[in-house]
Short mmCIF file of C-alpha atoms in Angstrom, two decimals:
data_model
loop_
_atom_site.label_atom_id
_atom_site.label_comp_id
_atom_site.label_asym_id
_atom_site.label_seq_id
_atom_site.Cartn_x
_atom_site.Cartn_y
_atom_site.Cartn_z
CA UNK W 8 -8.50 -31.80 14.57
CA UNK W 9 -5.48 -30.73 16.64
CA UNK W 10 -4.58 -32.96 19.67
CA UNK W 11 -2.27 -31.96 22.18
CA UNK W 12 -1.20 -33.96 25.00
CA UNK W 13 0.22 -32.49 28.11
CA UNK W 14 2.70 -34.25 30.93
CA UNK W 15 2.66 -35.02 33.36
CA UNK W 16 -1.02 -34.59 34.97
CA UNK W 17 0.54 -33.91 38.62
CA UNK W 18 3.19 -32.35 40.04
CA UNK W 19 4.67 -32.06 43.58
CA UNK W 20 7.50 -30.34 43.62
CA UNK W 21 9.86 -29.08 47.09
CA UNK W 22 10.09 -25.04 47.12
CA UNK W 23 13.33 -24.01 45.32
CA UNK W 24 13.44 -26.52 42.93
CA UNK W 25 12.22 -27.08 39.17
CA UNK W 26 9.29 -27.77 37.51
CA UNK W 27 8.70 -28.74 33.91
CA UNK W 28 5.80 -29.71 32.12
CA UNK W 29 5.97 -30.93 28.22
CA UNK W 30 3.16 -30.92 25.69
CA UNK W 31 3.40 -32.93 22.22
CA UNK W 32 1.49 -31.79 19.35
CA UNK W 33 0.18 -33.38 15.74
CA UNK W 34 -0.25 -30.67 13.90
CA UNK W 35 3.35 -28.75 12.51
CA UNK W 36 1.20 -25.70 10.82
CA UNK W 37 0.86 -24.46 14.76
CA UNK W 38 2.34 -21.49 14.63
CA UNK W 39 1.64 -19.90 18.47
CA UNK W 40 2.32 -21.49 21.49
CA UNK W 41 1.04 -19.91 24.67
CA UNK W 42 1.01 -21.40 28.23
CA UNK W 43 -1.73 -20.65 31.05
CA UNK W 44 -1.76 -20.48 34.86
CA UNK W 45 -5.45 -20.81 36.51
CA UNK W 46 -5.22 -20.85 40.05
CA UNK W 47 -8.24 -22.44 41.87
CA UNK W 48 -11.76 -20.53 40.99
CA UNK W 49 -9.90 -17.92 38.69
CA UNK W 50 -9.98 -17.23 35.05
CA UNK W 51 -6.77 -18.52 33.13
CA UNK W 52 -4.18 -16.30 32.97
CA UNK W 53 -1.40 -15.71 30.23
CA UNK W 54 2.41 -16.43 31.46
CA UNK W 55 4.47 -16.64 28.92
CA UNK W 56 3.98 -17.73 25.21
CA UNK W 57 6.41 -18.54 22.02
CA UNK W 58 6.51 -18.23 18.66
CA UNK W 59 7.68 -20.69 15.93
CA UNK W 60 10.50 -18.78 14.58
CA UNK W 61 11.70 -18.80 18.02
CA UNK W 62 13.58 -21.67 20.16
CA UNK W 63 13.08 -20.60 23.55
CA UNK W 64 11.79 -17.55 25.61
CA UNK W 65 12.32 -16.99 29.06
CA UNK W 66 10.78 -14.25 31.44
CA UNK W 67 12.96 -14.16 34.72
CA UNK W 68 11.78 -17.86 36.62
CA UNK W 69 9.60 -19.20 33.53
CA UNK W 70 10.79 -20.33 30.06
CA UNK W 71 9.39 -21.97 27.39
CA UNK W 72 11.36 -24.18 24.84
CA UNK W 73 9.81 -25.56 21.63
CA UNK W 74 11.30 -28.20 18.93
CA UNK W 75 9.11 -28.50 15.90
CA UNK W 76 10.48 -30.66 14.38
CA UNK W 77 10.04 -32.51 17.00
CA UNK W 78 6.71 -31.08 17.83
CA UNK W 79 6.81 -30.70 21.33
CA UNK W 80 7.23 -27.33 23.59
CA UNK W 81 7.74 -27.60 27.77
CA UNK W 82 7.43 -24.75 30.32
CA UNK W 83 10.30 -24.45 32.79
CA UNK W 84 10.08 -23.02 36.38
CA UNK W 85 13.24 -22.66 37.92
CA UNK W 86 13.01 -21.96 42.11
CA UNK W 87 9.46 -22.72 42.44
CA UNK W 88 7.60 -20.97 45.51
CA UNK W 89 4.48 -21.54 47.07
CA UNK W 90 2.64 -19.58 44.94
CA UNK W 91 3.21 -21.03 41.72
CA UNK W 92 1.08 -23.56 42.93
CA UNK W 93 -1.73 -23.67 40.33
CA UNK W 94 -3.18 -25.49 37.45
CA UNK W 95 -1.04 -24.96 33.77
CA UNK W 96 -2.46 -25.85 30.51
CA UNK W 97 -0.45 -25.62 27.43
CA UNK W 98 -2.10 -24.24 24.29
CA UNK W 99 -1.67 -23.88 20.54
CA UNK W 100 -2.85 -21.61 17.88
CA UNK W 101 -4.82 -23.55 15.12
CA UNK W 102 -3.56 -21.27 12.40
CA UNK W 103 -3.35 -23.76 9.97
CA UNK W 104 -7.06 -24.06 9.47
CA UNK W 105 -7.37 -20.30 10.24
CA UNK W 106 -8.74 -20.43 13.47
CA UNK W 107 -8.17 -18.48 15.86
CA UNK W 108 -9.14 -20.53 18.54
CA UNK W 109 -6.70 -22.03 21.22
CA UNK W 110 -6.35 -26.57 21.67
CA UNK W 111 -5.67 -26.55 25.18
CA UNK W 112 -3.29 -29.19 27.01
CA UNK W 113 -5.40 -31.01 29.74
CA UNK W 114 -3.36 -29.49 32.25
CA UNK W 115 -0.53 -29.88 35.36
CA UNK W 116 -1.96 -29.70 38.40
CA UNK W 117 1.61 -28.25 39.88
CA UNK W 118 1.87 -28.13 43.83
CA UNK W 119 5.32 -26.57 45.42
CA UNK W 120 5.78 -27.98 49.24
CA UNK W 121 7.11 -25.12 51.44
CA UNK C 8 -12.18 -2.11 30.24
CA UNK C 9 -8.74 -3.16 30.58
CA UNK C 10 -10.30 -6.54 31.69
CA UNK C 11 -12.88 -9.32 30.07
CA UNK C 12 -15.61 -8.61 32.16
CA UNK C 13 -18.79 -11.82 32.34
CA UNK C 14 -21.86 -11.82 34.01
CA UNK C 15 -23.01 -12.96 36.13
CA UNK C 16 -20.41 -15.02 38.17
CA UNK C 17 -22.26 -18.12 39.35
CA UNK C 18 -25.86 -18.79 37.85
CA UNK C 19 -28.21 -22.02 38.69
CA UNK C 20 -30.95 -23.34 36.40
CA UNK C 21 -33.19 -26.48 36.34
CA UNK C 22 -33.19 -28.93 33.80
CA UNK C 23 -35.06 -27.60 30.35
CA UNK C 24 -34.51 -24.23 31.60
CA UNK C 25 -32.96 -21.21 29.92
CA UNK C 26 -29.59 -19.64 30.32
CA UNK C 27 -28.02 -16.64 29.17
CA UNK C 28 -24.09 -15.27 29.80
CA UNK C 29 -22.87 -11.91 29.18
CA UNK C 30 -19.18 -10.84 28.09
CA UNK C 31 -17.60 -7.61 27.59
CA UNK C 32 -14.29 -7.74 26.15
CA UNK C 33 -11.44 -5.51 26.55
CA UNK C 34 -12.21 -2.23 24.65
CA UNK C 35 -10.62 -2.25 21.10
CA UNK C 36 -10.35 -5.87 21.02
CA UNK C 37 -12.07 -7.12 17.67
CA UNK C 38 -12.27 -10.76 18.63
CA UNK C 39 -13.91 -12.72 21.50
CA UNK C 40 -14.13 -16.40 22.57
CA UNK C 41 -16.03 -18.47 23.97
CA UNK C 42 -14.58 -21.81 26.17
CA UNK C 43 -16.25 -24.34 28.12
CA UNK C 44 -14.63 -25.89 31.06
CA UNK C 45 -16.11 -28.64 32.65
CA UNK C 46 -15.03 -30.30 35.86
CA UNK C 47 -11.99 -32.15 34.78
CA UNK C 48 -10.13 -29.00 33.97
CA UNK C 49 -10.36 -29.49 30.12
CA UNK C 50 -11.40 -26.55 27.97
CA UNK C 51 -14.18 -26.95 24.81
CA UNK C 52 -13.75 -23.74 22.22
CA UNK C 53 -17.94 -23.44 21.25
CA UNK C 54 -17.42 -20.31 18.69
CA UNK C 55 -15.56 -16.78 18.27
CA UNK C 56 -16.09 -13.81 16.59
CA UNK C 57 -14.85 -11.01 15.01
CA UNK C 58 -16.57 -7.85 15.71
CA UNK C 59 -19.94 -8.88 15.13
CA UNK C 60 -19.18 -11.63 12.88
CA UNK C 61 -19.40 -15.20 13.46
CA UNK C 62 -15.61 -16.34 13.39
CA UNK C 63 -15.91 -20.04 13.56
CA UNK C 64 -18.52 -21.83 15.50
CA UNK C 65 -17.16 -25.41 14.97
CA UNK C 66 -17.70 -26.20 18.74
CA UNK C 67 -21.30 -24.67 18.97
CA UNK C 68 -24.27 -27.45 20.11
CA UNK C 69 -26.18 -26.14 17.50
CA UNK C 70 -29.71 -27.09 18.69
CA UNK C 71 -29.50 -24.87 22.10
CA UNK C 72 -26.62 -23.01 22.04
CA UNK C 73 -26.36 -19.81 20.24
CA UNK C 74 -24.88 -16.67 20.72
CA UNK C 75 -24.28 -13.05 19.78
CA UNK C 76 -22.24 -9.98 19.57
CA UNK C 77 -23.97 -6.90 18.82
CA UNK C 78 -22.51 -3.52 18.25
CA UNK C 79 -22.58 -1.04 21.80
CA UNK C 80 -24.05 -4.27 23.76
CA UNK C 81 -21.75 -7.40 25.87
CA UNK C 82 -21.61 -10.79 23.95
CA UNK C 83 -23.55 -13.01 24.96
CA UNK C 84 -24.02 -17.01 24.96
CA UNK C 85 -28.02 -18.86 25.19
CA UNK C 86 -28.41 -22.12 26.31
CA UNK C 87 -32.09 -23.06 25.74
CA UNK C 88 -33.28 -26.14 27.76
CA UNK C 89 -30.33 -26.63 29.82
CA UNK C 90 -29.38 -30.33 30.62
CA UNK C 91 -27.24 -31.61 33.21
CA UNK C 92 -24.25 -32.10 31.12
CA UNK C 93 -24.54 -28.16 30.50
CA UNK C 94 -22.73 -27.61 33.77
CA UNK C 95 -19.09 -26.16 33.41
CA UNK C 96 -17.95 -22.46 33.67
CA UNK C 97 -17.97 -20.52 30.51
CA UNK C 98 -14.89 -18.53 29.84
CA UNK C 99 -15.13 -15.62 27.28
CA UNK C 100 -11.30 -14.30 25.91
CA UNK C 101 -10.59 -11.24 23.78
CA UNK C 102 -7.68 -10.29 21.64
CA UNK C 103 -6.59 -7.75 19.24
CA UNK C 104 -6.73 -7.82 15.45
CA UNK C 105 -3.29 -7.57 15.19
CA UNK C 106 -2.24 -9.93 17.69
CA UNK C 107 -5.15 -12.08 17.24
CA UNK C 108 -3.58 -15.22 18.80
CA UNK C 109 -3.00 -13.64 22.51
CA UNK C 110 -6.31 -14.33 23.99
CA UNK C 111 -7.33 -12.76 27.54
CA UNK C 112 -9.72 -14.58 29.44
CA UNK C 113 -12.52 -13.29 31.56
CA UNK C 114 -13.20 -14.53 34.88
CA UNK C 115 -15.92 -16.73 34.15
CA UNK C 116 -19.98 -17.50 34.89
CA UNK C 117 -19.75 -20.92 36.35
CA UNK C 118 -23.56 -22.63 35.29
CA UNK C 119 -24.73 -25.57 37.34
CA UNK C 120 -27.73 -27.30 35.81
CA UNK C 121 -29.68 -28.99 38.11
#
């Protein structure tokens, strides 16, 4: 099946700076590429998300970057705040099998220091 | 709803007992989802469907885990004899038809087995 591995597993970053967080993936019929905040207790929640006829995507502090032919797609925050603090999984769309179903990264636990 | 709604929120069972979940996914969404996520963050796909049809149930336990989506009633997941290892919380997600790929996730029933 589809394996994707997500780095780093923690991150402490100061407020104002960047965070990024890279996934690798072994399948290159992935087609979807979505990425997932879930903040402590809450359902995950949909951030920002690329397709593969498209390099990079950005949506004012987040972006999302994706090589595949390299097969690997990071999430950028640029001047992190307090409240990005939160858990972020990475997750692909198993279209080549025709599932539907998302693989899931096994998350950044990202923390942003006031 | 313009929301994944799940019920209920937190349920408790003892070993060998019987559990049931309830989802209600955002109206005119044709497929739903069903993720476990167990305490190390990492999510398990069980099964989806479309409408009322069984999508792919690849990650279903087959021997006490079933489930169902019936017209003009919520989804729902059955655990029958609930073991320990049963414990997690079970996300449901909906998407469109057309943009099957962009799932929405509900807020959760978080099961502890005891």
């Amino acid at each position: 099946g589809e394996n994707v591995e997500q780095h780093p597993s923690t991150l402490s970053v100061q407020e104002g700076d960047s965070a990024v967080i890279k996934c690798t993936y072994s399948d290159s019929a992935s087609n979807y590429f979505p990425w997932y905040k879930q903040e402590l207790g809450k359902r995950p929640q949909l951030i920002i998300d690329i397709r593969s006829n498209v390099g990079e995507k950005k949506d004012q502090r987040i972006a999302v970057t994706l090589n595949k032919t390299a097969k690997h797609f990071s999430l950028h925050i640029t001047e992190t705040q307090p409240e990005d603090s939160a858990v972020y999984f990475c997750a692909l769309d198993g279209m080549d099998t025709g599932r539907r179903a998302l693989t899931f990264g096994s998350g950044t636990r990202l923390q942003v220091q006031p | 709803g313009e929301e994944v709604a799940q019920t209920p929120k937190h349920l408790v069972r003892g070993e060998g007992q019987k559990a049931k979940l309830y989802c209600a996914p955002i109206k005119g969404h044709s497929y739903v989802f069903w993720y476990q996520q167990v305490l190390k963050n990492e999510f398990k796909f069980l099964i989806s469907f479309q409408n009322e049809n069984v999508f792919d149930e690849t990650g279903m336990p087959k021997e006490r885990f079933s489930a169902k989506c019936l017209p003009n009633s919520p989804c729902s997941l059955e655990i029958q004899a609930t073991k320990l290892e049963d414990s997690a919380v079970y996300f449901c997600a909906s998407s469109q038809s057309n943009r099957a790929n962009e799932q929405f996730f509900g807020p959760g029933t978080r099961l502890t087995v005891l």
